[in-house]
PDB file of C-alpha atoms and ligand atoms in Angstrom:
ATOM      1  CA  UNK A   8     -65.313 -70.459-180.570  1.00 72.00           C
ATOM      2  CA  UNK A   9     -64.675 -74.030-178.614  1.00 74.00           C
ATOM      3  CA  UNK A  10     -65.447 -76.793-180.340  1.00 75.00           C
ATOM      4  CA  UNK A  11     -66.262 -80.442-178.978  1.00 77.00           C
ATOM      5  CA  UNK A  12     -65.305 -83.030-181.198  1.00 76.00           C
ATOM      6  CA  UNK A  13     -67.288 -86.634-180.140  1.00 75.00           C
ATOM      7  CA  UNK A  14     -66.734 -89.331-181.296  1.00 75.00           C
ATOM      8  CA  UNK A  15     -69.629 -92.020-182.079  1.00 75.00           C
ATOM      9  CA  UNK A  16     -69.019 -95.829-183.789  1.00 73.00           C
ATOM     10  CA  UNK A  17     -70.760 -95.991-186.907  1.00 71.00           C
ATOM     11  CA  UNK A  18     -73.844 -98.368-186.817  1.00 67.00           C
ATOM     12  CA  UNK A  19     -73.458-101.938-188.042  1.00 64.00           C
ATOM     13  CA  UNK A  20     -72.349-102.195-191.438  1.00 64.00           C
ATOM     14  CA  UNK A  21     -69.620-104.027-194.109  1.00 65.00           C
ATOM     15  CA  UNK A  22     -67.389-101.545-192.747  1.00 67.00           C
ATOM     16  CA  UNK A  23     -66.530-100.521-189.826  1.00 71.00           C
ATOM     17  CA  UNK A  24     -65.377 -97.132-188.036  1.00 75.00           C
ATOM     18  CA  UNK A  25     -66.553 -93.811-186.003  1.00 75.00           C
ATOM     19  CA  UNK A  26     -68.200 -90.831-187.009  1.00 75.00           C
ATOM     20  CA  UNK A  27     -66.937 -87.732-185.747  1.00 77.00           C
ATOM     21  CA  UNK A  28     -69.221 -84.940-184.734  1.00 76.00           C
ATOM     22  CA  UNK A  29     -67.989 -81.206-183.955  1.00 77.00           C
ATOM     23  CA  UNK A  30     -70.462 -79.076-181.685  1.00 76.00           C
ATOM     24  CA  UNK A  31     -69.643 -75.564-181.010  1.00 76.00           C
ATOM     25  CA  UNK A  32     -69.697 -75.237-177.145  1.00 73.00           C
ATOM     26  CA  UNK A  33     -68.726 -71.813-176.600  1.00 73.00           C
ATOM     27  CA  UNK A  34     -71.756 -71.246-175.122  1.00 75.00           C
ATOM     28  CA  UNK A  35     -71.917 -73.747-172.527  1.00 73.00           C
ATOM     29  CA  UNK A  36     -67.864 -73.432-171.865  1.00 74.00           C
ATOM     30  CA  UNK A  37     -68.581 -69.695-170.814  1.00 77.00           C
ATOM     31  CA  UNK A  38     -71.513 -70.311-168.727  1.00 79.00           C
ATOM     32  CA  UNK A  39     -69.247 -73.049-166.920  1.00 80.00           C
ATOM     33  CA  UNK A  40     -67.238 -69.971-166.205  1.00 81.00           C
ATOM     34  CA  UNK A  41     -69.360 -67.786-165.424  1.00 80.00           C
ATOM     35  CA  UNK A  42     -70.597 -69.970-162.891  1.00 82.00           C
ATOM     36  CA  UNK A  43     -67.381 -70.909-161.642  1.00 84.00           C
ATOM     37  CA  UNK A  44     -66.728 -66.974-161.798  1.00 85.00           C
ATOM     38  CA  UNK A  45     -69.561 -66.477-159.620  1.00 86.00           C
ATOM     39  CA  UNK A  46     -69.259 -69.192-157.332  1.00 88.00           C
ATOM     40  CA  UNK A  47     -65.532 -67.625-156.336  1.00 89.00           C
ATOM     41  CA  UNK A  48     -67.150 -63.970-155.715  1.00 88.00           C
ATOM     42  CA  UNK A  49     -69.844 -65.420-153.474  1.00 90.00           C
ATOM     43  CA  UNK A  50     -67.038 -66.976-151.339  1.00 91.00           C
ATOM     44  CA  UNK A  51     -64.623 -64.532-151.476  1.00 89.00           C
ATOM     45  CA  UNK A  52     -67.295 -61.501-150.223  1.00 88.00           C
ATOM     46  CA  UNK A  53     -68.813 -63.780-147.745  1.00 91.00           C
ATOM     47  CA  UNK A  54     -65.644 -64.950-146.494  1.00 92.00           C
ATOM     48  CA  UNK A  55     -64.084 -61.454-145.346  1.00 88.00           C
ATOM     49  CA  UNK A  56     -67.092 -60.630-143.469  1.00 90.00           C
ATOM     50  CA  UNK A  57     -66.963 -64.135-141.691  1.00 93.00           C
ATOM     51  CA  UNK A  58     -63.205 -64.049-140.781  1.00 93.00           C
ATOM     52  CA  UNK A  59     -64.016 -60.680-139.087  1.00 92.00           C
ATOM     53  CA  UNK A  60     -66.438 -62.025-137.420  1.00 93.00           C
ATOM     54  CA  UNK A  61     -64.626 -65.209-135.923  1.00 94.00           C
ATOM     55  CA  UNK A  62     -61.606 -62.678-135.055  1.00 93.00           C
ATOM     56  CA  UNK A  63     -63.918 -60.274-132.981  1.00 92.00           C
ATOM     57  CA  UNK A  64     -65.416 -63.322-131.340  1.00 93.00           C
ATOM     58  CA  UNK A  65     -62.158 -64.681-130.409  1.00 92.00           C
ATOM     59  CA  UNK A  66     -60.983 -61.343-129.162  1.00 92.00           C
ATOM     60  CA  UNK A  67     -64.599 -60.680-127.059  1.00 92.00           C
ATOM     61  CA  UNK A  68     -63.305 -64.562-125.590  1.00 92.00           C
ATOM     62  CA  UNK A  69     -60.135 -63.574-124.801  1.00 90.00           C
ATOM     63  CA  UNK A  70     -58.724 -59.754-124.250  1.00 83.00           C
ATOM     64  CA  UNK A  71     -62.034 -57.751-124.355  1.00 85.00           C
ATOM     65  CA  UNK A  72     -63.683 -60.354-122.007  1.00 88.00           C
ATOM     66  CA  UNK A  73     -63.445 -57.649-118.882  1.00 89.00           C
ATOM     67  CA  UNK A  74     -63.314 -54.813-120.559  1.00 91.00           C
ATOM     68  CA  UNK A  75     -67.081 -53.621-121.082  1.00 91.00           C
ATOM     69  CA  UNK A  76     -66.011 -50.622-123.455  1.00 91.00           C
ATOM     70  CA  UNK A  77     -63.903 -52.698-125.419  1.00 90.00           C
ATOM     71  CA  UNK A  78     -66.664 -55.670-125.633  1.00 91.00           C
ATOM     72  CA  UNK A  79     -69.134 -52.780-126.601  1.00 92.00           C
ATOM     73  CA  UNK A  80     -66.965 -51.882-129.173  1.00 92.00           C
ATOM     74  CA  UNK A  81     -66.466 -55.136-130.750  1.00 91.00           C
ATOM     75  CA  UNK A  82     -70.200 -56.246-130.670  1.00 93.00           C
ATOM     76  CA  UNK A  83     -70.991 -53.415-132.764  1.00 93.00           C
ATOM     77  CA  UNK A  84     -68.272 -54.292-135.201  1.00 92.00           C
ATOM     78  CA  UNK A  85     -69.903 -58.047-135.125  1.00 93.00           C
ATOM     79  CA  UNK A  86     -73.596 -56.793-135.629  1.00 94.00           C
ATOM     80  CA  UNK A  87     -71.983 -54.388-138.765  1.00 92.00           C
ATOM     81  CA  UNK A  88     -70.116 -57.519-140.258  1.00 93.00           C
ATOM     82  CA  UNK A  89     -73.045 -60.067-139.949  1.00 93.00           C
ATOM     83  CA  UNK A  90     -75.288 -57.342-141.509  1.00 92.00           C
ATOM     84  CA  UNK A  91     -73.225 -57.379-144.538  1.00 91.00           C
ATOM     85  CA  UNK A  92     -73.704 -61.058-144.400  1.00 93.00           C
ATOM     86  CA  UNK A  93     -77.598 -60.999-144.255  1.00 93.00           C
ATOM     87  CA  UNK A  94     -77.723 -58.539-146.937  1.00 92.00           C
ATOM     88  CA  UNK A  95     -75.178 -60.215-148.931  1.00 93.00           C
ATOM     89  CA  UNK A  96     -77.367 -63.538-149.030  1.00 93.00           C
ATOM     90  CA  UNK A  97     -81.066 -61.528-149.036  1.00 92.00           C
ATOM     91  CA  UNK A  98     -79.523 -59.787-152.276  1.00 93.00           C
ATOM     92  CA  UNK A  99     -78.519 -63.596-153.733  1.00 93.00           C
ATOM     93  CA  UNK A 100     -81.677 -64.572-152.758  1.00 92.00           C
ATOM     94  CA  UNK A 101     -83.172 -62.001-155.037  1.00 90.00           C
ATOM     95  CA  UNK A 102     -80.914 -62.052-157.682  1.00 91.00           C
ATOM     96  CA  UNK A 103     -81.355 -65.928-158.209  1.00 90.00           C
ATOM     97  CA  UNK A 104     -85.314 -65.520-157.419  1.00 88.00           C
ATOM     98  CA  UNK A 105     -85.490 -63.177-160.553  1.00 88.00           C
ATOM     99  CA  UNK A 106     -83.477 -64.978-162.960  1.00 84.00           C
ATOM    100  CA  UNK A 107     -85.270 -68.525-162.310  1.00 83.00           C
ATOM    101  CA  UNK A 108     -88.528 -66.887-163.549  1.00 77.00           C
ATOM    102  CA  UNK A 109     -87.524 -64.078-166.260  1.00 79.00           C
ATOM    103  CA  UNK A 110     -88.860 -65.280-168.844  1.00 81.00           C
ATOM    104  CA  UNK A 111     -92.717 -64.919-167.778  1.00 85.00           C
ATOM    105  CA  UNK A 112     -93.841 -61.581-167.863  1.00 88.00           C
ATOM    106  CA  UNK A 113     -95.147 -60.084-164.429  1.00 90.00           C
ATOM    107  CA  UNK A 114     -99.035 -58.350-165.839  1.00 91.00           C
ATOM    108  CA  UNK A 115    -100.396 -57.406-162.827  1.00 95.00           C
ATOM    109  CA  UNK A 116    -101.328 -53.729-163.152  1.00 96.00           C
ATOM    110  CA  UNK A 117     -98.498 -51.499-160.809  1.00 97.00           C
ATOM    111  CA  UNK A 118     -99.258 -47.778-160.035  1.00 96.00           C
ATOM    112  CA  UNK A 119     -95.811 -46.168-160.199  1.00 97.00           C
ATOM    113  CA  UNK A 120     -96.834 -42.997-158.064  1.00 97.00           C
ATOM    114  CA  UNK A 121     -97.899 -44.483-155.135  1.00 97.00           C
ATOM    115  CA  UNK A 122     -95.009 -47.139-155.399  1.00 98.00           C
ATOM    116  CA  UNK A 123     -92.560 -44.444-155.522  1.00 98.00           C
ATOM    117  CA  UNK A 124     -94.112 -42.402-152.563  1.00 98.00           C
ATOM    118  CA  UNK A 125     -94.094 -45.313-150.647  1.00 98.00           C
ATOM    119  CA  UNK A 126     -90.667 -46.005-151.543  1.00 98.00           C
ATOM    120  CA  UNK A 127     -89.673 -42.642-150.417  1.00 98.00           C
ATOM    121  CA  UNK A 128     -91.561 -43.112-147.222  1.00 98.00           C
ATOM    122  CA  UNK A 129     -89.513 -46.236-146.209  1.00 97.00           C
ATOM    123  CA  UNK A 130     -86.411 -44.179-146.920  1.00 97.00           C
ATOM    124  CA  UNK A 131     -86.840 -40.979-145.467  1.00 97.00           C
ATOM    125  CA  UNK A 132     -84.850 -42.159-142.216  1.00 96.00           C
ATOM    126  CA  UNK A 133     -82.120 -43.746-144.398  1.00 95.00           C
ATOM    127  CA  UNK A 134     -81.757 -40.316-146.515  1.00 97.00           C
ATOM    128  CA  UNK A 135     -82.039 -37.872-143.598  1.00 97.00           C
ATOM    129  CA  UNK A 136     -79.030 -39.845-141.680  1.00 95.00           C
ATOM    130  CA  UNK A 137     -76.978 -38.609-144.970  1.00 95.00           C
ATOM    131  CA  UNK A 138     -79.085 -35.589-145.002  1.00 97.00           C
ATOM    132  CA  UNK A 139     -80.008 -36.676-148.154  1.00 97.00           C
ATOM    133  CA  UNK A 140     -83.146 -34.139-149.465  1.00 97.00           C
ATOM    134  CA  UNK A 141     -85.532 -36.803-151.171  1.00 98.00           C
ATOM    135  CA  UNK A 142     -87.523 -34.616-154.084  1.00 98.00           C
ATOM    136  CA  UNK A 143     -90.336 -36.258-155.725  1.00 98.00           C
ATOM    137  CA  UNK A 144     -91.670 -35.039-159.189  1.00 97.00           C
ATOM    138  CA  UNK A 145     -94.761 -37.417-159.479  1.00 96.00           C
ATOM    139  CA  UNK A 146     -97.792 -36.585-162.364  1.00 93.00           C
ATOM    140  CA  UNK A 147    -101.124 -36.207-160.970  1.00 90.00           C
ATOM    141  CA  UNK A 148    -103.342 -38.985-161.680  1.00 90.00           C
ATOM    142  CA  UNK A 149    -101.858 -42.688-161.032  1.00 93.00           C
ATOM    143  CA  UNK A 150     -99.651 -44.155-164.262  1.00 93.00           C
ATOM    144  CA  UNK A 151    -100.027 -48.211-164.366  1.00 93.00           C
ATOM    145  CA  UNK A 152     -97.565 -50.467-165.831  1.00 94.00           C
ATOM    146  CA  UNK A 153     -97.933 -54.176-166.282  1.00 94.00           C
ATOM    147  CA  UNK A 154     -95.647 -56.225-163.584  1.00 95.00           C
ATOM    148  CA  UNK A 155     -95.019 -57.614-160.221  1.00 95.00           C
ATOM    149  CA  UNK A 156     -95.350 -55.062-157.705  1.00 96.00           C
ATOM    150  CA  UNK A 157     -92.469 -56.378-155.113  1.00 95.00           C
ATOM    151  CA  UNK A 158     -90.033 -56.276-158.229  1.00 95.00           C
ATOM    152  CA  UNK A 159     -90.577 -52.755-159.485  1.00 97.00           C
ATOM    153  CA  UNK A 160     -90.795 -52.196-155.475  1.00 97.00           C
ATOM    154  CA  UNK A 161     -87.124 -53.410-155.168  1.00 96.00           C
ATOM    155  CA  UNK A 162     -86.258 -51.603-158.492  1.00 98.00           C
ATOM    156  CA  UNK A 163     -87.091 -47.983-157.193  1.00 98.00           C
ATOM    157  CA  UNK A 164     -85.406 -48.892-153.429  1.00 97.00           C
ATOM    158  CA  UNK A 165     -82.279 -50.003-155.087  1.00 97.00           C
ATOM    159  CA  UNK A 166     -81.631 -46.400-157.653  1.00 98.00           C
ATOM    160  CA  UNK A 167     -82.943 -44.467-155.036  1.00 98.00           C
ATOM    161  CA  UNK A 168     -80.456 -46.183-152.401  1.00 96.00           C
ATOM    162  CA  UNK A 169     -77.601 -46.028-154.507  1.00 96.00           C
ATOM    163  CA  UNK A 170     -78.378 -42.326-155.328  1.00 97.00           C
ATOM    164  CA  UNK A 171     -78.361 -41.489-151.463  1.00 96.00           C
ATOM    165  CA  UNK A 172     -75.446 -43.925-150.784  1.00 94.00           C
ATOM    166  CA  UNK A 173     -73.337 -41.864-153.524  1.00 94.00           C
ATOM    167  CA  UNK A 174     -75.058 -38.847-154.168  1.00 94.00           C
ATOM    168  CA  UNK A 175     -73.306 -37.011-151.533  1.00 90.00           C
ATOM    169  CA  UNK A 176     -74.284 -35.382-148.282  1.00 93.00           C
ATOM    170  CA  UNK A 177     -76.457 -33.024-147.820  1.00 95.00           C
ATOM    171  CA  UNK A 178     -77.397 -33.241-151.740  1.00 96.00           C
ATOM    172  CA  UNK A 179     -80.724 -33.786-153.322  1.00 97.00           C
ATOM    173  CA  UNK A 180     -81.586 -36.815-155.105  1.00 98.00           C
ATOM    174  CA  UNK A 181     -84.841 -36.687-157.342  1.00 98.00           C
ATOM    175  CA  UNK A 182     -87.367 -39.353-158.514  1.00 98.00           C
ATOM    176  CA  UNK A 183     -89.108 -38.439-161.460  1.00 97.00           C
ATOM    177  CA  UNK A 184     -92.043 -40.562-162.723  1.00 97.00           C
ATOM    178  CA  UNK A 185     -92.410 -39.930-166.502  1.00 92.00           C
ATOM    179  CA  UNK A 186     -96.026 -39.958-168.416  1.00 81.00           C
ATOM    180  CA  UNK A 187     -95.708 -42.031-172.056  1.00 69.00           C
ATOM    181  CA  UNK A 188     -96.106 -39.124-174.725  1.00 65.00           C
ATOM    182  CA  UNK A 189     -98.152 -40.210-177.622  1.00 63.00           C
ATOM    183  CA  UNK A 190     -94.832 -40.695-179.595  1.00 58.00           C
ATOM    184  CA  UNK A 191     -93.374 -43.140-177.319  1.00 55.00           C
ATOM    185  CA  UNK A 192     -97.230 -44.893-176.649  1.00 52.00           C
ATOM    186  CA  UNK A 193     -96.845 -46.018-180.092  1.00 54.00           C
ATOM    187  CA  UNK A 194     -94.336 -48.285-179.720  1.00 58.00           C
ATOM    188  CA  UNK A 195     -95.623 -49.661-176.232  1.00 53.00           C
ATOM    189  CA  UNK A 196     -93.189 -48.283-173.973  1.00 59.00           C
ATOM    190  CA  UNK A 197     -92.666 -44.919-172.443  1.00 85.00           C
ATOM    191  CA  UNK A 198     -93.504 -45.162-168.551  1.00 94.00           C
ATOM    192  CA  UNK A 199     -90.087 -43.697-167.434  1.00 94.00           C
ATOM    193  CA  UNK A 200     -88.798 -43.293-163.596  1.00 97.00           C
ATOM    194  CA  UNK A 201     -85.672 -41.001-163.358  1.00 97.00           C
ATOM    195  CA  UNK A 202     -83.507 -41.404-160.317  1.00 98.00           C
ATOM    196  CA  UNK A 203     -80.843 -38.335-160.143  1.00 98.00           C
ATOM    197  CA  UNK A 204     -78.304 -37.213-157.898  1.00 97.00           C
ATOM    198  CA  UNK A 205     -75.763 -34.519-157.304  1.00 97.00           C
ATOM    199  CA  UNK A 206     -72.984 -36.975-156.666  1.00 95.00           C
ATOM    200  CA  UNK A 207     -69.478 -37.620-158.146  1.00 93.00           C
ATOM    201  CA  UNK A 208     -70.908 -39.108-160.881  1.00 94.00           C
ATOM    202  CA  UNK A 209     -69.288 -42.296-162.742  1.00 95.00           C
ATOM    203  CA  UNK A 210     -66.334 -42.523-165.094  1.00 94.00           C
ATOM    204  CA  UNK A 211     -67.946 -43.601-168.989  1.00 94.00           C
ATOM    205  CA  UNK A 212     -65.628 -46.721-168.989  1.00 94.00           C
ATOM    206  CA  UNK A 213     -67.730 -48.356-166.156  1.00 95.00           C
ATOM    207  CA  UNK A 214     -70.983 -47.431-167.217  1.00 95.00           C
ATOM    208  CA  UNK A 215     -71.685 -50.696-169.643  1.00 94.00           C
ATOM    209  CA  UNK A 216     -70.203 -52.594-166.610  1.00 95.00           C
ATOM    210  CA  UNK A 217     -71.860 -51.431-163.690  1.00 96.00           C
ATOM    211  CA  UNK A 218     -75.100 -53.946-164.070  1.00 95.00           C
ATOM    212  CA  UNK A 219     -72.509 -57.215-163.943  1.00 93.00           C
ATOM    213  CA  UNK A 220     -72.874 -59.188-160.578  1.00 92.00           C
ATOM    214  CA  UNK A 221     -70.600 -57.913-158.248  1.00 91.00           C
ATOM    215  CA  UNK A 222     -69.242 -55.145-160.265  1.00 92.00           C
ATOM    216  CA  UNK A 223     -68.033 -51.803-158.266  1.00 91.00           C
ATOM    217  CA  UNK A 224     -65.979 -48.944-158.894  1.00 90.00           C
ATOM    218  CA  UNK A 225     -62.952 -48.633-157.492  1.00 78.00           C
ATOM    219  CA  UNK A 226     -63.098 -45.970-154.764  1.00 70.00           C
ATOM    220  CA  UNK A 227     -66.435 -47.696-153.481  1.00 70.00           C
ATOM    221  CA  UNK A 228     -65.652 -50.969-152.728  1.00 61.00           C
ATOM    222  CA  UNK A 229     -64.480 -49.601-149.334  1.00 54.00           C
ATOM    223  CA  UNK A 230     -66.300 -51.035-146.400  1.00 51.00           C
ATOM    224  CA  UNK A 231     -67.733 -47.939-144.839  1.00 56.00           C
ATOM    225  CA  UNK A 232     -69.782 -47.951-148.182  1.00 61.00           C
ATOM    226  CA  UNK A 233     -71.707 -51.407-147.389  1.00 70.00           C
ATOM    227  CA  UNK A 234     -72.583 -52.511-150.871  1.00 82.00           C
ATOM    228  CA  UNK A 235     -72.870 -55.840-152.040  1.00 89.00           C
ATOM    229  CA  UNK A 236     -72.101 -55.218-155.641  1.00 92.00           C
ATOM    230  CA  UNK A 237     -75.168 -56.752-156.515  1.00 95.00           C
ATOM    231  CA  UNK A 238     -78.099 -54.132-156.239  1.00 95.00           C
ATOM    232  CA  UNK A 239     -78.156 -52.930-160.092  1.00 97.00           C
ATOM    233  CA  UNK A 240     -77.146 -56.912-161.665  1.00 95.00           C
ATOM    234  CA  UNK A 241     -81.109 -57.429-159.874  1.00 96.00           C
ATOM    235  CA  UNK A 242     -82.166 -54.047-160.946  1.00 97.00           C
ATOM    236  CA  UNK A 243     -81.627 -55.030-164.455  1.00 96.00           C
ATOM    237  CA  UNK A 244     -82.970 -58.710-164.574  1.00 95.00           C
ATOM    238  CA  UNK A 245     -86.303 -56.722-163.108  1.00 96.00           C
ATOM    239  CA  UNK A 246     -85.944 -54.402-165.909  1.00 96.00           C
ATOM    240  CA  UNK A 247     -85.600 -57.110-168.665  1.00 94.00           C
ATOM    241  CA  UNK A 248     -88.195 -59.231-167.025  1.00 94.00           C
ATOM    242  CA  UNK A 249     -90.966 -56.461-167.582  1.00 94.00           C
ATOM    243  CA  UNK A 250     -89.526 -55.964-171.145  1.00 92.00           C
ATOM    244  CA  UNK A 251     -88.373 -52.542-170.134  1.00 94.00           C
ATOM    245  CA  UNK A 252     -84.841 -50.809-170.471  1.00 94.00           C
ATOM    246  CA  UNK A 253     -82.578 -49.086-168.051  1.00 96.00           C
ATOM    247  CA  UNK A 254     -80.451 -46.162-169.333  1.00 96.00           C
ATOM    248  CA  UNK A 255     -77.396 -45.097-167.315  1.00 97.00           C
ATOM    249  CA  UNK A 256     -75.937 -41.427-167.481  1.00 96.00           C
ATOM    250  CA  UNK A 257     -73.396 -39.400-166.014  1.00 96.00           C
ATOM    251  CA  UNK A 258     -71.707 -36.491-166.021  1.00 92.00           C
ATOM    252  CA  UNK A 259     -68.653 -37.150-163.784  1.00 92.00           C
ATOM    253  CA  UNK A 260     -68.607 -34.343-160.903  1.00 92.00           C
ATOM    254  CA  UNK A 261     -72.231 -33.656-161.451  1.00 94.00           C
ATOM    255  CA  UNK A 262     -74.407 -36.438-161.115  1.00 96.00           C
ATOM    256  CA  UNK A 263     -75.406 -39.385-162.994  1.00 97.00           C
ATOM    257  CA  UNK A 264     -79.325 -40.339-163.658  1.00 97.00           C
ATOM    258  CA  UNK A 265     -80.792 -43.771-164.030  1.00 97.00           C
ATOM    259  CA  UNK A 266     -83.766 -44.148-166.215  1.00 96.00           C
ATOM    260  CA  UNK A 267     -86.069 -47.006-166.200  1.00 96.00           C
ATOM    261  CA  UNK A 268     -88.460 -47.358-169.060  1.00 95.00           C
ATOM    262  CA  UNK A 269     -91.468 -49.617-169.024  1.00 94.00           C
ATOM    263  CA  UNK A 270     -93.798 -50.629-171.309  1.00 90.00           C
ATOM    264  CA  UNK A 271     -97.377 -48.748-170.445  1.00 87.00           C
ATOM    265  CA  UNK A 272    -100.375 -50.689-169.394  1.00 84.00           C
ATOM    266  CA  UNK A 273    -102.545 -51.520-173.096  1.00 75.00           C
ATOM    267  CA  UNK A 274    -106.077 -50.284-172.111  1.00 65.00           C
ATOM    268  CA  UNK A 275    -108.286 -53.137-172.092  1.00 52.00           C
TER     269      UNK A 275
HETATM  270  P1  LIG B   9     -73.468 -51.653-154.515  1.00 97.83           P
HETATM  271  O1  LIG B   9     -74.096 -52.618-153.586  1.00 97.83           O
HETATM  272  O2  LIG B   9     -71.969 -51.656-154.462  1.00 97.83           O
HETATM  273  O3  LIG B   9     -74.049 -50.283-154.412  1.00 97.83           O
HETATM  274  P2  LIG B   9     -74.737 -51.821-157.143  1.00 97.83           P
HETATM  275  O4  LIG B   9     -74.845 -52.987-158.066  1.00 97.83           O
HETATM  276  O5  LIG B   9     -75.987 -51.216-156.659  1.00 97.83           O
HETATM  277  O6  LIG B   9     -73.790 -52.274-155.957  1.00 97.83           O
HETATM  278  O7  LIG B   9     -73.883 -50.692-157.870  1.00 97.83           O
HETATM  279  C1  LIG B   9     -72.659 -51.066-158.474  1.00 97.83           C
HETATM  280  C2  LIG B   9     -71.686 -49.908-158.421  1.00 97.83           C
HETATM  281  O8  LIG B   9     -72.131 -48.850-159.266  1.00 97.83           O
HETATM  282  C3  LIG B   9     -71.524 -49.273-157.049  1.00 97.83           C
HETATM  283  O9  LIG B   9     -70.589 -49.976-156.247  1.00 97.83           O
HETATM  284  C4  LIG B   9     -71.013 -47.898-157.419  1.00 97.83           C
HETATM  285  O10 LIG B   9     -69.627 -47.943-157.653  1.00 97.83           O
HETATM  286  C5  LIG B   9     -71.717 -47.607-158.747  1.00 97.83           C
HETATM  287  N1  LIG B   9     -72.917 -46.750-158.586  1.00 97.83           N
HETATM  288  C6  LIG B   9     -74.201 -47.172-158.470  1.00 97.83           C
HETATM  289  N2  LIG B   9     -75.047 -46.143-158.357  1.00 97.83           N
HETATM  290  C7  LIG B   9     -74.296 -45.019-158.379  1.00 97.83           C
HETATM  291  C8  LIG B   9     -74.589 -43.611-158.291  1.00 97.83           C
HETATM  292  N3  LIG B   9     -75.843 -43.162-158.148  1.00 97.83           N
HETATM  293  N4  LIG B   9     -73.524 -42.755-158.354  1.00 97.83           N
HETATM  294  C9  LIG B   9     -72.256 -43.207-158.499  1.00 97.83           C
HETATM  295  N5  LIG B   9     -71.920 -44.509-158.595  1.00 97.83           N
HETATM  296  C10 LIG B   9     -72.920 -45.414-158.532  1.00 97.83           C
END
């Protein structure tokens, strides 16, 4: 623990001298950090993208200027780096969003299958470009949860992303949308959606980690891949927000599954 010591003058009295008062800080010293922590990352991942970009304009000034191939080339290579700069602040945006109001608890009533089919809708195009097979396993009727509908939204896009991003090509990824059984009603949660892939899976030692801001494993912090680090640090600020929990499994070279759990809509 850090401890402050302050140091106060003792009120007006025969005597005279200072009281000293020790507060343990270790709280507020590591959210200082944290901050500072986070501050750095921000800077550092949106300054690689913006040196690339102010090297491809000076070479589309210079060199490129009368080649049309070559000015093609490096346009493309501008749009891809300012994308990653869009999404980079869109995801901040989010992530900052989310925390500033977790403690109030979204109620509006969400139905989970048509969020999830609508989910899969908007990335069909995205999972057929990695011919990605998107498998649905919804119940029949509609299952409501308590919540904001834009949040659980972004919840679903960002597993199901992820799964397509590393589940592999030409795999399968499956969303599963999970009636409460009377066991699990009882204690007021129970709704779960299961996001699975086929992919490489992920090592156990990153698991607990994988939800910090920024976090990635090694092997996919590679460009080509195009995350921002922060997709499943929102996911899980979503997750608390609705009182819910996320589980994270994997079986490294098979797959790994991400469960959501949320509390079911209380009739009446
Ligand atoms: P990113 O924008 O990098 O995808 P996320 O916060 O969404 O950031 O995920 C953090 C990291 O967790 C990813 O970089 C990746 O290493 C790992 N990860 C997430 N989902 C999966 C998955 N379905 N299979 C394997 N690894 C995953």
């Amino acid at each position: 623990a850090t401890w402050r010591a302050v140091a106060a003058p003792l009120p007006m009295g025969p005597r005279r001298g200072v009281a000293l008062t020790f507060e343990d800080i270790t709280d507020f010293e590591s959210a200082g950090r944290m901050r500072r922590d986070f501050v750095a990352n921000v800077s550092h991942e949106l300054r690689t993208p913006l040196t690339a970009v102010l090297g491809f304009v000076e070479t589309l000034k210079g060199p490129a200027r009368s080649d049309p191939a070559a000015s093609g080339r490096f346009l493309e290579l501008l749009e891809r780096e300012a994308g990653r700069m869009a999404r980079l602040v869109a995801d901040l945006l989010s992530l900052s969003r989310v925390e500033e109001n977790e403690r109030l608890r979204p109620r509006t009533p969400v139905g989970m299958a048509a969020l999830i089919q609508g989910v899969a809708e908007t990335l069909a195009s995205v999972a057929s470009a990695d011919e990605v097979t998107l498998s649905l396993d919804l119940p029949e009727g509609e299952v409501l949860v308590p919540g904001d509908e834009g949040q659980l939204r972004q919840v679903v896009t960002n597993l199901v992303e992820n799964a397509i991003k590393y589940g592999g090509r030409g795999r399968t990824v499956t969303v599963t949308l999970g009636l409460p059984g009377p066991e699990s009603a009882l204690r007021g949660d129970g709704v779960r959606v299961t996001v699975s892939d086929e992919g490489e899976g992920i090592a156990a030692h990153h698991i607990p980690r994988l939800t910090e801001r920024f976090y990635r494993v090694d092997g996919h912090r590679g460009r080509e891949v195009g995350g921002t680090g922060l997709g499943l640090a929102i996911v899980k600020h979503i997750v608390n927000r609705h009182r819910g929990r996320l589980r994270i499994e994997s079986k490294p070279g098979q797959g790994s599954r991400f469960t959501v759990i949320l509390p079911a809509m209380v009739e009446g």
